[in-house]
Short mmCIF file of C-alpha atoms in Angstrom, two decimals:
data_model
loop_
_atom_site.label_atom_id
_atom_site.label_comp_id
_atom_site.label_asym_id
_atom_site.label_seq_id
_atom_site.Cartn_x
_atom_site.Cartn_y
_atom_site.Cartn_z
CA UNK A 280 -66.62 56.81 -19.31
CA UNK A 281 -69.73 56.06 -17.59
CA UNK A 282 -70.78 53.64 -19.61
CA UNK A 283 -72.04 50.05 -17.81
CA UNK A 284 -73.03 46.81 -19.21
CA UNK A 285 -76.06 45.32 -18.80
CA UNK A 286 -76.86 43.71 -15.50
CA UNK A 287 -77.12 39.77 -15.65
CA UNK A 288 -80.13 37.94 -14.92
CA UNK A 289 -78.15 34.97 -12.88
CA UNK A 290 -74.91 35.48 -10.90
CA UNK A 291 -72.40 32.85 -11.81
CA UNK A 292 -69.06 32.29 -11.06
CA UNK A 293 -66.14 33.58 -14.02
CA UNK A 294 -62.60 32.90 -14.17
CA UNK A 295 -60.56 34.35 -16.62
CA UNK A 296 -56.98 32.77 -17.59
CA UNK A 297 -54.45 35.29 -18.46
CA UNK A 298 -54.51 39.63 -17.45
CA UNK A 299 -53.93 41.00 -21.46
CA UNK A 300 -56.03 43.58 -22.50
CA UNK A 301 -58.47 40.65 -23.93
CA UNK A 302 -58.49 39.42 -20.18
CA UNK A 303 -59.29 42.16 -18.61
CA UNK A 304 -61.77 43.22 -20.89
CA UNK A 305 -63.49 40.13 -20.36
CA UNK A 306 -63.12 40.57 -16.65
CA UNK A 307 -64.34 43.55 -16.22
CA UNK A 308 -67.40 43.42 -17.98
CA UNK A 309 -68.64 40.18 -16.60
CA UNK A 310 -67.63 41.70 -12.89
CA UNK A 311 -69.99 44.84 -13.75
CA UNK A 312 -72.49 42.65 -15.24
CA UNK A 313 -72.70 41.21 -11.49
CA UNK A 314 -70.53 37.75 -11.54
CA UNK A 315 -68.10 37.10 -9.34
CA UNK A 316 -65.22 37.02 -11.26
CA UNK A 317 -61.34 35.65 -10.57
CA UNK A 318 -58.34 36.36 -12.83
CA UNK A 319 -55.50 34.48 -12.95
CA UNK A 320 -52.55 36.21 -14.37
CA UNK A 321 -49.01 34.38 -15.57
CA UNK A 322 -47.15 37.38 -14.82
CA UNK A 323 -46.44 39.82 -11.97
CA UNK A 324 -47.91 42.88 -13.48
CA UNK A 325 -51.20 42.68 -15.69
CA UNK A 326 -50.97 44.12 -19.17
CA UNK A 327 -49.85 40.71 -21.19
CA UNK A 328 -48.02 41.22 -24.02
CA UNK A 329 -49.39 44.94 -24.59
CA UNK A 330 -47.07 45.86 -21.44
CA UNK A 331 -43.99 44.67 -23.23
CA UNK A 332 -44.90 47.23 -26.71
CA UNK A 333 -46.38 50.03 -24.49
CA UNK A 334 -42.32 49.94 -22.88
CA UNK A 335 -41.16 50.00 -26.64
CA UNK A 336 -40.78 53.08 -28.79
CA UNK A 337 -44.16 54.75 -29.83
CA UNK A 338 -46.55 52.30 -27.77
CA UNK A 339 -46.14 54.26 -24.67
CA UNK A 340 -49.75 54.96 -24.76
CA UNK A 341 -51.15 51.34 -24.99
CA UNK A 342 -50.12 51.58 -21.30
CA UNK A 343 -53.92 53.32 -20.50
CA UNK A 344 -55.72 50.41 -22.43
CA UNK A 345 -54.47 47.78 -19.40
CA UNK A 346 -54.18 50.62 -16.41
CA UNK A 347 -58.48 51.35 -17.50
CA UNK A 348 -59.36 47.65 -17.86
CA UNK A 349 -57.38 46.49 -14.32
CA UNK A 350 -59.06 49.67 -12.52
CA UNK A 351 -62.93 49.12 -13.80
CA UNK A 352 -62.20 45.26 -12.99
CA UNK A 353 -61.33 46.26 -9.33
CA UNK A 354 -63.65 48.59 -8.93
CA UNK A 355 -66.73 46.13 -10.31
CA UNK A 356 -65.29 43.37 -7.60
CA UNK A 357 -63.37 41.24 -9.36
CA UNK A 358 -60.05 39.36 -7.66
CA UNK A 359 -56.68 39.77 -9.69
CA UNK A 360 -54.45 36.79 -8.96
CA UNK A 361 -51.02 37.92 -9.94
CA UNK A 362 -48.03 35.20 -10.52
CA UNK A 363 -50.27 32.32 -11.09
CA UNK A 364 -49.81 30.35 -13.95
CA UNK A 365 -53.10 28.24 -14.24
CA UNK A 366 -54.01 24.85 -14.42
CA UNK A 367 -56.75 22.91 -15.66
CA UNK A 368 -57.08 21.67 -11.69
CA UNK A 369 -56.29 25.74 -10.74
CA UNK A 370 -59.46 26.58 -12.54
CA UNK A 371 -61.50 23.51 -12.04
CA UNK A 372 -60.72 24.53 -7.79
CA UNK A 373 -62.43 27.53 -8.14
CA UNK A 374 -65.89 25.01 -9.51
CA UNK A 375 -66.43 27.83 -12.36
CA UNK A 376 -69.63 28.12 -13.90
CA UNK A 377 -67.97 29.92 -16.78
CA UNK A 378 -64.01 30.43 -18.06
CA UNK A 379 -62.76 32.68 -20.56
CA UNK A 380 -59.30 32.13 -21.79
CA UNK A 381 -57.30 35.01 -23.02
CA UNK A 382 -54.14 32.92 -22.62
CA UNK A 383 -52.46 34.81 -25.64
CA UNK A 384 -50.31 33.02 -28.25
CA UNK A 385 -46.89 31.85 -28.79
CA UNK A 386 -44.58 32.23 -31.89
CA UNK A 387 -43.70 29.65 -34.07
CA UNK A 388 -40.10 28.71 -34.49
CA UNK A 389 -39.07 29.36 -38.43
CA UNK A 390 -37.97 26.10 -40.20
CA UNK A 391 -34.36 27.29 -40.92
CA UNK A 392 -33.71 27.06 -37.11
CA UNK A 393 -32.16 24.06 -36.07
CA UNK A 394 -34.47 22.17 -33.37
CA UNK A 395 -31.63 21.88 -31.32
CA UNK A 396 -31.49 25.44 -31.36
CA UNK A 397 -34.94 25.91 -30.58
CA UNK A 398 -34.85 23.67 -27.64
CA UNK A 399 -31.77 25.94 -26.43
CA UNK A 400 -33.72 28.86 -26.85
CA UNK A 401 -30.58 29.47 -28.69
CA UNK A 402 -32.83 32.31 -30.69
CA UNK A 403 -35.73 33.23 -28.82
CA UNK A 404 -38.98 34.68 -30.56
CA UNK A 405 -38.84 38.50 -30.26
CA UNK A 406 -40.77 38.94 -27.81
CA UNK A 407 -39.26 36.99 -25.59
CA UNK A 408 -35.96 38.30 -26.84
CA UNK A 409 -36.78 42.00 -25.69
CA UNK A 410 -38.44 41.27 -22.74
CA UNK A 411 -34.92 40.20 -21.76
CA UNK A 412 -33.60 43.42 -23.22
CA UNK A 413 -35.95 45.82 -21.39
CA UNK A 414 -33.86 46.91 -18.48
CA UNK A 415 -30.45 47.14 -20.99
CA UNK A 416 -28.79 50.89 -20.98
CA UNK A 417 -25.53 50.70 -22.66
CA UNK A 418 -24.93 50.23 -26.10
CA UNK A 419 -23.89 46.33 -27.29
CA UNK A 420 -21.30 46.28 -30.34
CA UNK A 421 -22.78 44.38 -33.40
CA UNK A 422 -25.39 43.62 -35.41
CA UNK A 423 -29.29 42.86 -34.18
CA UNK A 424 -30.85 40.69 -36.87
CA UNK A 425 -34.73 40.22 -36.92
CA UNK A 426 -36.42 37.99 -38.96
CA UNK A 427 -39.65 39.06 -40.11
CA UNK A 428 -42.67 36.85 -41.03
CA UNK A 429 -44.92 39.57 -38.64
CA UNK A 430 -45.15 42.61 -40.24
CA UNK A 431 -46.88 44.14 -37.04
CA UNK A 432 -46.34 47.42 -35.15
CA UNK A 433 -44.36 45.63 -32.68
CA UNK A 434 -42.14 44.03 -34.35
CA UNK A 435 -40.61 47.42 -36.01
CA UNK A 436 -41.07 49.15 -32.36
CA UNK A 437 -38.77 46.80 -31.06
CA UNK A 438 -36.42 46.99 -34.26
CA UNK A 439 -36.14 50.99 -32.92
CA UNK A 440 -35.47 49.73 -29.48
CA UNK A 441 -32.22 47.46 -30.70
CA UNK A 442 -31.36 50.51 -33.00
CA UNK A 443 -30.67 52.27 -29.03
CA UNK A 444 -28.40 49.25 -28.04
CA UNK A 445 -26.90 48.00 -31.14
CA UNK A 446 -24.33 49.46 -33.73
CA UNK A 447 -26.35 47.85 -36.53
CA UNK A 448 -30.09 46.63 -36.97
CA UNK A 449 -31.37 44.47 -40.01
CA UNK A 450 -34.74 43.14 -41.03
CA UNK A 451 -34.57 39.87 -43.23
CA UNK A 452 -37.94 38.99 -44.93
CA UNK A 453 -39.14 36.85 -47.36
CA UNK A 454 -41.85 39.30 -48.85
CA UNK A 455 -41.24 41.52 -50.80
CA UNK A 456 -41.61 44.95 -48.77
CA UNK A 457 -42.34 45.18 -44.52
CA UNK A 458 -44.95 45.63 -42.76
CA UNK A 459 -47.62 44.52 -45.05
CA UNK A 460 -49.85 43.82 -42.26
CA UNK A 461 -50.04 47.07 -40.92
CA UNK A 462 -52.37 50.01 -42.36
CA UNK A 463 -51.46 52.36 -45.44
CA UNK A 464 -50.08 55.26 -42.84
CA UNK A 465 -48.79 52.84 -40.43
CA UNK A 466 -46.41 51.60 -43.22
CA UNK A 467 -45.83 54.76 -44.36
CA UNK A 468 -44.76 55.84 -40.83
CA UNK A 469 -42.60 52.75 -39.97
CA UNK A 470 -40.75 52.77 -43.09
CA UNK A 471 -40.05 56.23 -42.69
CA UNK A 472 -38.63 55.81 -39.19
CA UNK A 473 -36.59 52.79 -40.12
CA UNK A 474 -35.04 54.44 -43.04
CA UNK A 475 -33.89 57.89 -41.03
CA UNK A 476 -32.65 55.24 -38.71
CA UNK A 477 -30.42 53.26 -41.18
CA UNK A 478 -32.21 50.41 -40.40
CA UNK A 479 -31.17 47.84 -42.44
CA UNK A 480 -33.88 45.91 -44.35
CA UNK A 481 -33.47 43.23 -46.96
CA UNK A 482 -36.24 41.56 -48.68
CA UNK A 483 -37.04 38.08 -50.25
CA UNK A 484 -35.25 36.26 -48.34
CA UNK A 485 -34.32 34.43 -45.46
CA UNK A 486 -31.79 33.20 -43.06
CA UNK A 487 -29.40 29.66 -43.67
CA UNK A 488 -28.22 28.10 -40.41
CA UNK A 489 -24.74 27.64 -40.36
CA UNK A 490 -21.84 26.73 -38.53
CA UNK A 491 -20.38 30.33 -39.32
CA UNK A 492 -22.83 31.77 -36.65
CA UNK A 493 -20.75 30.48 -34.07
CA UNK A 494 -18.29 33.16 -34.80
CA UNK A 495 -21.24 36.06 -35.47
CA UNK A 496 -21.88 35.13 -39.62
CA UNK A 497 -25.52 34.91 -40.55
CA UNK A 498 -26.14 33.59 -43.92
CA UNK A 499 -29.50 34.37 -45.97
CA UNK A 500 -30.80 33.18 -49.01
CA UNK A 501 -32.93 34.73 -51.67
CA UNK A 502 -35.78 32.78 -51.71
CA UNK A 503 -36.20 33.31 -55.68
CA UNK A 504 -33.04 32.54 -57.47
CA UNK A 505 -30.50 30.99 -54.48
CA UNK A 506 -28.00 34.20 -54.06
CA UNK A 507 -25.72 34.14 -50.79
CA UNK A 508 -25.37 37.21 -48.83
CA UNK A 509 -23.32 37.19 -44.94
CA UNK A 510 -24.72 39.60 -42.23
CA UNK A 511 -21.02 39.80 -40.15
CA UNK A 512 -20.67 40.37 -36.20
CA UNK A 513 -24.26 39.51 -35.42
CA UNK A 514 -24.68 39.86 -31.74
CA UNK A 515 -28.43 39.69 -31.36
CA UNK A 516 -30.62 37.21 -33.38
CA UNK A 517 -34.40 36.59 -32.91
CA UNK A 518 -37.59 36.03 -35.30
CA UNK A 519 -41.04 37.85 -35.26
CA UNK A 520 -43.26 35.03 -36.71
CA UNK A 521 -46.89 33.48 -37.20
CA UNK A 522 -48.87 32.69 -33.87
CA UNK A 523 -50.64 29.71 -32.47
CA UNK A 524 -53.07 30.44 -29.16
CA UNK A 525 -52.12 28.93 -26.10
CA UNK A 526 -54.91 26.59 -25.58
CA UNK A 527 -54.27 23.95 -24.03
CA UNK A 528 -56.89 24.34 -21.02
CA UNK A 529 -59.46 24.40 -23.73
CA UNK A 530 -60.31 21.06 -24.61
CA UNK A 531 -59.86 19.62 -20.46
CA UNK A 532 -62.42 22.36 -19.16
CA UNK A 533 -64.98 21.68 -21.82
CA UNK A 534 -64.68 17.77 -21.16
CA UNK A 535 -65.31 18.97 -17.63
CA UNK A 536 -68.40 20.36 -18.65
CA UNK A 537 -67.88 23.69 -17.60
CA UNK A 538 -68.64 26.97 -20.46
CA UNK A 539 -65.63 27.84 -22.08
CA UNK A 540 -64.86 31.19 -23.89
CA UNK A 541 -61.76 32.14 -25.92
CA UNK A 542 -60.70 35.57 -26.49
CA UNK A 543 -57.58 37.18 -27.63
CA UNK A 544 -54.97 35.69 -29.76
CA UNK A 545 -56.52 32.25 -27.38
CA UNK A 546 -58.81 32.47 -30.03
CA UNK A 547 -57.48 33.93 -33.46
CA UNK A 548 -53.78 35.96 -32.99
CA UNK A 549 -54.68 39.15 -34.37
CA UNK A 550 -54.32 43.07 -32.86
CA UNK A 551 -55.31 45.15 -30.07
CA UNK A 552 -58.61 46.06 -31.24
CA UNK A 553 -59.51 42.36 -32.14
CA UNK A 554 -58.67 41.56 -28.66
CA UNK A 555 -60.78 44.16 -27.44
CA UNK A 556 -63.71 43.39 -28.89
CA UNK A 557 -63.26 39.39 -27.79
CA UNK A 558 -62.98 39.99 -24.19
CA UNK A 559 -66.11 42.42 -24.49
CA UNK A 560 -68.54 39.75 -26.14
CA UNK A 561 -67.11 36.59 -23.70
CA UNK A 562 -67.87 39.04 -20.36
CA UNK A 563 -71.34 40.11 -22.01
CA UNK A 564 -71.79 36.14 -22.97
CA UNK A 565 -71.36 35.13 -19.94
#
């Protein structure tokens, strides 16, 4: 707990785009190493998307990753800006002699959704699905579908949520079991928990848009041999996909000729311990 990084030789000026545990590792450790450091944070609260799982089932711990990381960042000097969502002329106001941008990632939209629907934000990504859902108490009649391409932690955390608020919960994916991504015990674990929860999962296959989902029908598709099977009285639809980083103050900063560092899913989407260790080597780089 005592542990400090190295001092550096020159003091420069840091901002860091975006509060998520990459973020704030970043920011604290270039603060302690003696910049003077400013993070800009999207959101009200720091924590980035890690807030949103530590509120789901089974990540209430993650919490103390974020609430560590925002304290040592305060207490090394470094200014939080909460509510700001940055721009290239946001950062370039500051005249930075180093950025780091832990500006997360976004999901992609799955080609079976109409883009008409995805410009409606008819079905939202998960994430942004159960951020809407967090402050919901009473229980919703219906069926939650997720789609999962994921195969995270937080995608099944949030499956357990709906399982609270829905009278039905189903996981449609094309592979052939869930949560491949996740470690041998992790699986074990989540699969466990979904089963005693009569969480509905079907494999191999995916959703077909149709006009029936007006009236709460979900077609899917076996993506092998064709077969047809209906999902009735959906209520809640959203999709847990692939990620692309947000960054798009990448390439204007470095033609500004100012040191740019990516961290985070800004760099590669991957987990909390990738993110981790990204924010550590961009403060330390710095």
């Amino acid at each position: 707990m005592d542990w400090q990084p190295p001092r550096a030789s020159v003091k420069k000026r840091v901002v860091v785009v975006g509060s998520g545990v990459a973020g704030l590792e970043a920011a604290w450790v270039a603060a302690a190493r003696g910049h003077e450091v400013t993070v800009f944070s999207a959101s009200g609260e720091v924590g980035g998307k890690t807030r949103l799982q530590a509120l789901l089932p089974g990540g209430e711990a993650l919490s103390s990753i974020y609430d560590y990381q925002h304290a040592a960042a305060l207490r090394a000097g470094a200014r939080v800006e909460l509510g700001v969502k940055a721009t290239t002329a946001d950062v370039l106001a500051l005249k930075p002699d180093a950025v780091v941008l832990a500006c997360g990632s976004r999901m992609i939209a799955p080609p079976w959704l109409p883009r008409e629907m995805q410009d409606a934000g008819f079905v939202p990504d998960l994430r942004a699905a159960m951020q809407a859902l967090l402050k919901q108490k009473s229980r919703v009649p219906g069926t939650a579908v997720i789609y999962d391409m994921d195969h995270t932690e937080g995608t099944y955390a949030a499956a357990e949520r709906l399982h609270a608020l829905f009278g039905r919960v189903v996981l449609i994916t094309p592979r052939d079991a869930l949560a491949q991504d996740t470690s041998l015990i992790a699986r074990q674990g989540i699969l466990r928990r979904l089963s005693e929860k009569r969480i509905g999962m079907i494999m191999l296959a995916e959703p077909r848009w149709s006009d029936g989902f007006e009236s709460g029908t979900l077609e899917y598709v076996n993506v092998y041999n064709g077969d047809v099977g209906v999902i009735n009285n959906v209520a809640f639809l959203a999709y847990a996909t692939p990620r692309v980083p947000n960054d798009t103050l990448y390439e204007p900063l470095r033609e500004a000729g100012i040191e740019v560092h990516r961290a985070g899913d800004c760099l590669s989407p991957r987990g909390l311990l990738a993110a981790t260790a990204d924010g550590d080597a961009a403060g330390n780089a710095i």
